[in-house]
Amino acid sequence: MTRPSVRVRRAVAGDEREILRMIVALATFERAGEAVEATEESLAALMFGDDPNVFADIAEVDGRAVGLAVWFLNFSTWTGRHGVYLEDLFVDPDARRQGVAQALFGALAQEAARRGCARIDCAVLDWNRSAMDFYESLGARRSEGWQPWRLDGAALAALAAG
Amino acid sequence: MTRPSVRVRRAVAGDEREILRMIVALATFERAGEAVEATEESLAALMFGDDPNVFADIAEVDGRAVGLAVWFLNFSTWTGRHGVYLEDLFVDPDARRQGVAQALFGALAQEAARRGCARIDCAVLDWNRSAMDFYESLGARRSEGWQPWRLDGAALAALAAG
């Protein structure tokens, strides 16, 4: 069996339906499908408006969207440079083991190099061994010692109200 | 003794020297002072150029810069909205216990509310109990279950080269 060819392209207006489909599919895998408040409209406004700062890459096999990377630029005070933050990486279950995730990550590495970024960062759920194995196979490592913290909801609103 | 008044203002061109000073001071506290590659020039270019997407707030007491918050906008596919990512929060040792960090965080919460952001995220070193206590006092919580991962250096360059 020959391996199907994977094409990675930057998402454009009109892709928001497929993007949302894959965001929900990933969140469902992450046991949080109901957590997705994003809509096709909110995604299109942020990704396809003037001067967007949220980006999506779509992987296609035989012209069908089967993979998604959503990313934005972060910043490190240590490097003094932008980096790439990979917010979502997803491949449809029936399109796995064909190099789709590798193609998406490779395109992202090229984009990072083009922009002079020193790093690609992401977050992995601590039970998602297949994601860790994939990132390790690329040479990524866990950022040991750092804990993510968050302020949201009523606590954030109360602080904003002063 | 009366508490000195703390003023928080957005950093402007010319502040890059004080910003770098506090970035290095924080990195030194984080046992990584030698990790700072940022320069006054790189900070000024990213923070004070046209249409910047990296921001700094400076806290002053008696007209002296004693605290720093460096932040940018991130994005969540779940909320479908931007959030605020707090990259650095620092207060000079001789200006602590006067509400400087609270004033910086409060200003950031107001900025987040103004921009319709649902969250403020940050990362804490796992031995930095005083930072955790501070964030907990504001109502922030550790994002349990998520691990930060990173690809950089030779592995990133190799992937970009294809």
Short mmCIF file of C-alpha atoms in Angstrom, two decimals:
data_model
loop_
_atom_site.label_atom_id
_atom_site.label_comp_id
_atom_site.label_asym_id
_atom_site.label_seq_id
_atom_site.Cartn_x
_atom_site.Cartn_y
_atom_site.Cartn_z
CA MET A 1 0.00 0.00 0.00
CA THR A 2 1.44 3.38 -0.92
CA ARG A 3 1.25 6.17 1.60
CA PRO A 4 -1.24 8.89 0.59
CA SER A 5 0.29 12.31 0.14
CA VAL A 6 -0.44 14.88 2.82
CA ARG A 7 -0.80 18.54 1.91
CA VAL A 8 -0.60 21.25 4.58
CA ARG A 9 -2.03 24.68 3.80
CA ARG A 10 -2.85 27.80 5.80
CA ALA A 11 -6.57 27.99 6.63
CA VAL A 12 -8.60 30.65 4.85
CA ALA A 13 -12.10 32.13 5.20
CA GLY A 14 -14.57 29.32 4.62
CA ASP A 15 -12.54 26.76 6.58
CA GLU A 16 -14.17 27.70 9.90
CA ARG A 17 -16.68 24.83 9.74
CA GLU A 18 -13.95 22.17 9.40
CA ILE A 19 -11.80 23.95 11.99
CA LEU A 20 -14.62 23.95 14.55
CA ARG A 21 -15.41 20.31 13.76
CA MET A 22 -11.84 19.29 14.57
CA ILE A 23 -11.63 21.56 17.66
CA VAL A 24 -14.73 19.84 19.06
CA ALA A 25 -13.37 16.41 18.13
CA LEU A 26 -10.11 17.14 19.98
CA ALA A 27 -11.91 18.55 23.02
CA THR A 28 -14.12 15.44 23.09
CA PHE A 29 -11.01 13.25 23.05
CA GLU A 30 -9.70 15.44 25.90
CA ARG A 31 -12.94 14.62 27.79
CA ALA A 32 -14.15 18.21 27.54
CA GLY A 33 -16.28 18.36 24.41
CA GLU A 34 -18.85 20.47 26.24
CA ALA A 35 -16.16 23.03 27.10
CA VAL A 36 -16.01 24.41 23.55
CA GLU A 37 -17.66 27.84 23.42
CA ALA A 38 -15.99 28.81 20.14
CA THR A 39 -18.31 29.24 17.16
CA GLU A 40 -17.67 29.36 13.42
CA GLU A 41 -18.26 33.11 13.65
CA SER A 42 -15.82 33.73 16.53
CA LEU A 43 -13.14 31.65 14.82
CA ALA A 44 -13.59 33.40 11.49
CA ALA A 45 -13.47 36.83 13.16
CA LEU A 46 -10.18 36.07 14.91
CA MET A 47 -8.47 34.02 12.19
CA PHE A 48 -9.61 35.65 8.98
CA GLY A 49 -10.09 39.33 9.88
CA ASP A 50 -7.62 42.14 9.24
CA ASP A 51 -4.19 41.52 10.72
CA PRO A 52 -5.08 38.23 12.47
CA ASN A 53 -2.92 36.91 15.28
CA VAL A 54 -4.45 33.44 15.54
CA PHE A 55 -3.62 30.99 12.76
CA ALA A 56 -4.71 27.57 11.61
CA ASP A 57 -3.02 25.09 9.31
CA ILE A 58 -5.08 22.38 7.69
CA ALA A 59 -3.76 19.02 6.54
CA GLU A 60 -5.52 17.44 3.59
CA VAL A 61 -5.39 13.92 2.19
CA ASP A 62 -7.05 13.50 -1.20
CA GLY A 63 -8.49 17.00 -0.87
CA ARG A 64 -10.24 16.22 2.43
CA ALA A 65 -9.39 18.13 5.66
CA VAL A 66 -8.15 15.49 8.11
CA GLY A 67 -5.82 17.42 10.43
CA LEU A 68 -5.58 20.77 12.17
CA ALA A 69 -2.97 22.90 13.92
CA VAL A 70 -4.11 26.09 15.67
CA TRP A 71 -1.31 28.38 16.83
CA PHE A 72 -0.31 31.92 17.73
CA LEU A 73 2.87 33.79 18.60
CA ASN A 74 3.92 33.93 22.23
CA PHE A 75 6.91 35.76 23.69
CA SER A 76 9.75 34.85 26.01
CA THR A 77 11.51 37.45 28.14
CA TRP A 78 14.49 35.07 28.27
CA THR A 79 14.97 34.71 24.52
CA GLY A 80 13.64 38.22 23.87
CA ARG A 81 11.90 36.71 20.85
CA HIS A 82 8.56 35.50 19.71
CA GLY A 83 7.89 31.78 19.80
CA VAL A 84 5.17 29.63 18.32
CA TYR A 85 2.51 28.33 20.71
CA LEU A 86 0.68 25.30 19.38
CA GLU A 87 -2.77 25.46 20.95
CA ASP A 88 -4.40 22.50 19.19
CA LEU A 89 -3.03 19.63 17.12
CA PHE A 90 -5.55 17.10 15.84
CA VAL A 91 -5.76 14.34 13.26
CA ASP A 92 -8.99 12.54 12.41
CA PRO A 93 -8.90 8.98 13.80
CA ASP A 94 -9.35 7.39 10.36
CA ALA A 95 -6.40 9.40 8.98
CA ARG A 96 -3.84 8.51 11.63
CA ARG A 97 -0.54 6.68 11.10
CA GLN A 98 -0.08 8.33 7.71
CA GLY A 99 2.29 11.13 8.75
CA VAL A 100 -0.41 13.82 9.05
CA ALA A 101 0.68 15.11 12.47
CA GLN A 102 4.32 15.05 11.34
CA ALA A 103 3.43 17.09 8.27
CA LEU A 104 1.54 19.66 10.36
CA PHE A 105 4.37 19.92 12.88
CA GLY A 106 6.98 20.14 10.13
CA ALA A 107 5.11 23.02 8.49
CA LEU A 108 4.94 24.74 11.86
CA ALA A 109 8.69 24.31 12.41
CA GLN A 110 9.31 25.90 9.01
CA GLU A 111 7.02 28.79 9.93
CA ALA A 112 8.85 29.21 13.25
CA ALA A 113 12.21 29.28 11.46
CA ARG A 114 10.91 31.81 8.93
CA ARG A 115 9.79 34.08 11.77
CA GLY A 116 13.02 33.71 13.76
CA CYS A 117 11.26 31.92 16.61
CA ALA A 118 13.40 30.00 19.09
CA ARG A 119 10.75 27.59 20.34
CA ILE A 120 7.52 25.76 19.73
CA ASP A 121 5.58 25.34 22.98
CA CYS A 122 2.44 23.37 23.70
CA ALA A 123 0.58 21.71 26.58
CA VAL A 124 -0.19 18.00 26.89
CA LEU A 125 -2.70 16.29 29.18
CA ASP A 126 -0.80 14.10 31.63
CA TRP A 127 -2.64 10.92 30.55
CA ASN A 128 -2.14 11.51 26.82
CA ARG A 129 0.76 9.12 26.31
CA SER A 130 0.38 9.01 22.53
CA ALA A 131 0.80 12.79 22.32
CA MET A 132 3.90 12.61 24.54
CA ASP A 133 5.36 9.80 22.42
CA PHE A 134 4.76 11.86 19.29
CA TYR A 135 6.37 15.01 20.70
CA GLU A 136 9.29 13.00 22.06
CA SER A 137 9.82 11.44 18.63
CA LEU A 138 10.30 14.97 17.26
CA GLY A 139 12.84 15.84 19.96
CA ALA A 140 10.50 17.90 22.14
CA ARG A 141 10.81 17.67 25.91
CA ARG A 142 8.59 18.34 28.88
CA SER A 143 9.37 21.76 30.42
CA GLU A 144 10.20 20.32 33.84
CA GLY A 145 9.44 22.37 36.91
CA TRP A 146 6.89 24.75 35.43
CA GLN A 147 3.24 24.63 36.48
CA PRO A 148 0.49 26.33 34.49
CA TRP A 149 -1.79 28.55 36.61
CA ARG A 150 -5.02 30.30 35.64
CA LEU A 151 -7.32 33.05 36.88
CA ASP A 152 -10.79 33.11 35.32
CA GLY A 153 -14.50 33.34 36.05
CA ALA A 154 -15.77 35.15 39.13
CA ALA A 155 -12.27 35.65 40.58
CA LEU A 156 -11.10 37.44 37.44
CA ALA A 157 -14.26 39.55 37.29
CA ALA A 158 -13.88 40.51 40.96
CA LEU A 159 -10.28 41.56 40.47
CA ALA A 160 -11.17 43.59 37.37
CA ALA A 161 -13.92 45.35 39.34
CA GLY A 162 -11.28 46.40 41.87
CA MET B 1 3.62 54.03 58.70
CA THR B 2 1.34 54.89 55.79
CA ARG B 3 1.40 52.68 52.74
CA PRO B 4 3.08 54.37 49.75
CA SER B 5 0.83 54.79 46.73
CA VAL B 6 1.52 52.51 43.78
CA ARG B 7 0.96 53.73 40.24
CA VAL B 8 0.72 51.29 37.33
CA ARG B 9 1.28 52.57 33.80
CA ARG B 10 1.83 51.03 30.37
CA ALA B 11 5.51 50.96 29.44
CA VAL B 12 6.63 53.30 26.67
CA ALA B 13 9.76 53.75 24.57
CA GLY B 14 12.60 54.62 26.93
CA ASP B 15 11.50 52.08 29.57
CA GLU B 16 13.47 49.23 27.99
CA ARG B 17 16.43 49.66 30.37
CA GLU B 18 14.28 49.26 33.50
CA ILE B 19 12.31 46.44 31.86
CA LEU B 20 15.49 44.50 31.06
CA ARG B 21 16.83 45.15 34.55
CA MET B 22 13.74 43.58 36.10
CA ILE B 23 13.64 40.70 33.58
CA VAL B 24 17.22 39.81 34.56
CA ALA B 25 16.42 40.20 38.27
CA LEU B 26 13.47 37.81 37.93
CA ALA B 27 15.49 35.30 35.88
CA THR B 28 18.23 35.43 38.53
CA PHE B 29 15.66 34.68 41.23
CA GLU B 30 14.48 31.80 39.01
CA ARG B 31 18.10 30.54 39.01
CA ALA B 32 18.51 31.29 35.32
CA GLY B 33 19.96 34.79 35.13
CA GLU B 34 22.37 33.65 32.42
CA ALA B 35 19.42 32.48 30.30
CA VAL B 36 18.37 36.02 29.37
CA GLU B 37 19.26 36.72 25.74
CA ALA B 38 16.87 39.67 25.44
CA THR B 39 18.48 43.08 24.93
CA GLU B 40 17.16 46.60 25.35
CA GLU B 41 17.03 46.78 21.56
CA SER B 42 15.08 43.54 21.08
CA LEU B 43 12.60 44.51 23.78
CA ALA B 44 12.08 48.00 22.36
CA ALA B 45 11.58 46.61 18.85
CA LEU B 46 8.88 44.18 19.99
CA MET B 47 7.15 46.35 22.58
CA PHE B 48 7.36 49.83 21.13
CA GLY B 49 7.26 49.31 17.36
CA ASP B 50 4.23 49.65 15.13
CA ASP B 51 1.29 47.48 16.18
CA PRO B 52 3.11 45.72 19.05
CA ASN B 53 1.78 42.44 20.41
CA VAL B 54 3.99 42.23 23.50
CA PHE B 55 3.18 44.59 26.35
CA ALA B 56 4.71 45.69 29.64
CA ASP B 57 3.14 47.42 32.61
CA ILE B 58 5.38 49.21 35.07
CA ALA B 59 4.58 49.84 38.73
CA GLU B 60 6.03 52.95 40.27
CA VAL B 61 6.37 54.04 43.88
CA ASP B 62 7.47 57.64 44.37
CA GLY B 63 8.21 57.85 40.66
CA ARG B 64 10.63 54.91 40.74
CA ALA B 65 10.01 51.75 38.68
CA VAL B 66 9.78 48.90 41.20
CA GLY B 67 7.57 46.33 39.48
CA LEU B 68 6.98 44.81 36.07
CA ALA B 69 4.36 42.75 34.25
CA VAL B 70 5.15 41.49 30.73
CA TRP B 71 2.20 39.98 28.87
CA PHE B 72 0.70 39.16 25.49
CA LEU B 73 -2.57 37.83 24.14
CA ASN B 74 -2.95 34.09 23.79
CA PHE B 75 -5.94 32.21 22.37
CA SER B 76 -8.08 29.31 23.51
CA THR B 77 -9.90 27.07 21.04
CA TRP B 78 -12.29 26.17 23.89
CA THR B 79 -13.35 29.73 24.75
CA GLY B 80 -12.89 30.89 21.16
CA ARG B 81 -11.45 34.07 22.64
CA HIS B 82 -8.19 35.75 23.37
CA GLY B 83 -6.81 35.53 26.87
CA VAL B 84 -4.02 37.34 28.65
CA TYR B 85 -0.78 35.43 29.16
CA LEU B 86 1.35 36.86 31.96
CA GLU B 87 4.93 36.02 31.00
CA ASP B 88 6.76 37.85 33.81
CA LEU B 89 5.63 39.39 37.08
CA PHE B 90 8.33 40.93 39.24
CA VAL B 91 8.62 43.30 42.20
CA ASP B 92 11.94 44.64 43.46
CA PRO B 93 12.81 43.00 46.81
CA ASP B 94 12.94 46.34 48.66
CA ALA B 95 9.46 47.25 47.38
CA ARG B 96 7.64 44.07 48.42
CA ARG B 97 4.73 43.79 50.87
CA GLN B 98 3.33 47.15 49.70
CA GLY B 99 0.70 45.89 47.28
CA VAL B 100 2.81 46.33 44.13
CA ALA B 101 2.12 42.87 42.69
CA GLN B 102 -1.59 43.24 43.52
CA ALA B 103 -1.67 46.59 41.72
CA LEU B 104 0.01 45.09 38.64
CA PHE B 105 -2.32 42.10 38.60
CA GLY B 106 -5.37 44.29 39.15
CA ALA B 107 -4.43 46.47 36.19
CA LEU B 108 -4.00 43.33 34.10
CA ALA B 109 -7.42 42.03 35.15
CA GLN B 110 -8.96 45.34 34.06
CA GLU B 111 -7.15 45.12 30.73
CA ALA B 112 -8.39 41.54 30.29
CA ALA B 113 -11.97 42.62 31.02
CA ARG B 114 -11.67 45.54 28.59
CA ARG B 115 -10.53 43.15 25.86
CA GLY B 116 -13.21 40.55 26.59
CA CYS B 117 -10.63 37.97 27.69
CA ALA B 118 -11.89 35.00 29.67
CA ARG B 119 -8.64 34.11 31.41
CA ILE B 120 -5.26 35.21 32.69
CA ASP B 121 -2.74 32.38 32.39
CA CYS B 122 0.81 32.15 33.68
CA ALA B 123 3.44 29.57 34.66
CA VAL B 124 4.98 29.16 38.11
CA LEU B 125 8.14 27.29 39.08
CA ASP B 126 7.20 24.34 41.27
CA TRP B 127 9.38 25.52 44.17
CA ASN B 128 8.12 29.13 44.09
CA ARG B 129 5.71 28.86 47.03
CA SER B 130 5.44 32.64 47.48
CA ALA B 131 4.22 33.04 43.89
CA MET B 132 1.68 30.24 44.36
CA ASP B 133 0.46 31.81 47.61
CA PHE B 134 0.07 35.14 45.84
CA TYR B 135 -1.85 33.68 42.89
CA GLU B 136 -4.03 31.62 45.23
CA SER B 137 -4.85 34.75 47.23
CA LEU B 138 -6.26 36.26 44.02
CA GLY B 139 -8.40 33.19 43.33
CA ALA B 140 -6.15 31.68 40.64
CA ARG B 141 -5.72 27.91 40.50
CA ARG B 142 -3.18 25.50 39.13
CA SER B 143 -4.32 24.08 35.77
CA GLU B 144 -4.22 20.48 36.94
CA GLY B 145 -3.34 17.77 34.48
CA TRP B 146 -1.64 19.91 31.82
CA GLN B 147 2.09 19.59 31.18
CA PRO B 148 4.06 22.22 29.24
CA TRP B 149 6.19 20.76 26.44
CA ARG B 150 8.77 22.46 24.24
CA LEU B 151 10.68 21.92 21.00
CA ASP B 152 13.72 24.14 20.49
CA GLY B 153 17.38 24.17 19.53
CA ALA B 154 18.78 21.56 17.18
CA ALA B 155 15.59 19.47 17.17
CA LEU B 156 13.54 22.45 15.98
CA ALA B 157 16.14 23.37 13.37
CA ALA B 158 16.25 19.78 12.07
CA LEU B 159 12.49 19.63 11.75
CA ALA B 160 12.38 22.98 9.96
CA ALA B 161 15.05 21.74 7.52
CA GLY B 162 12.73 18.84 6.65
#
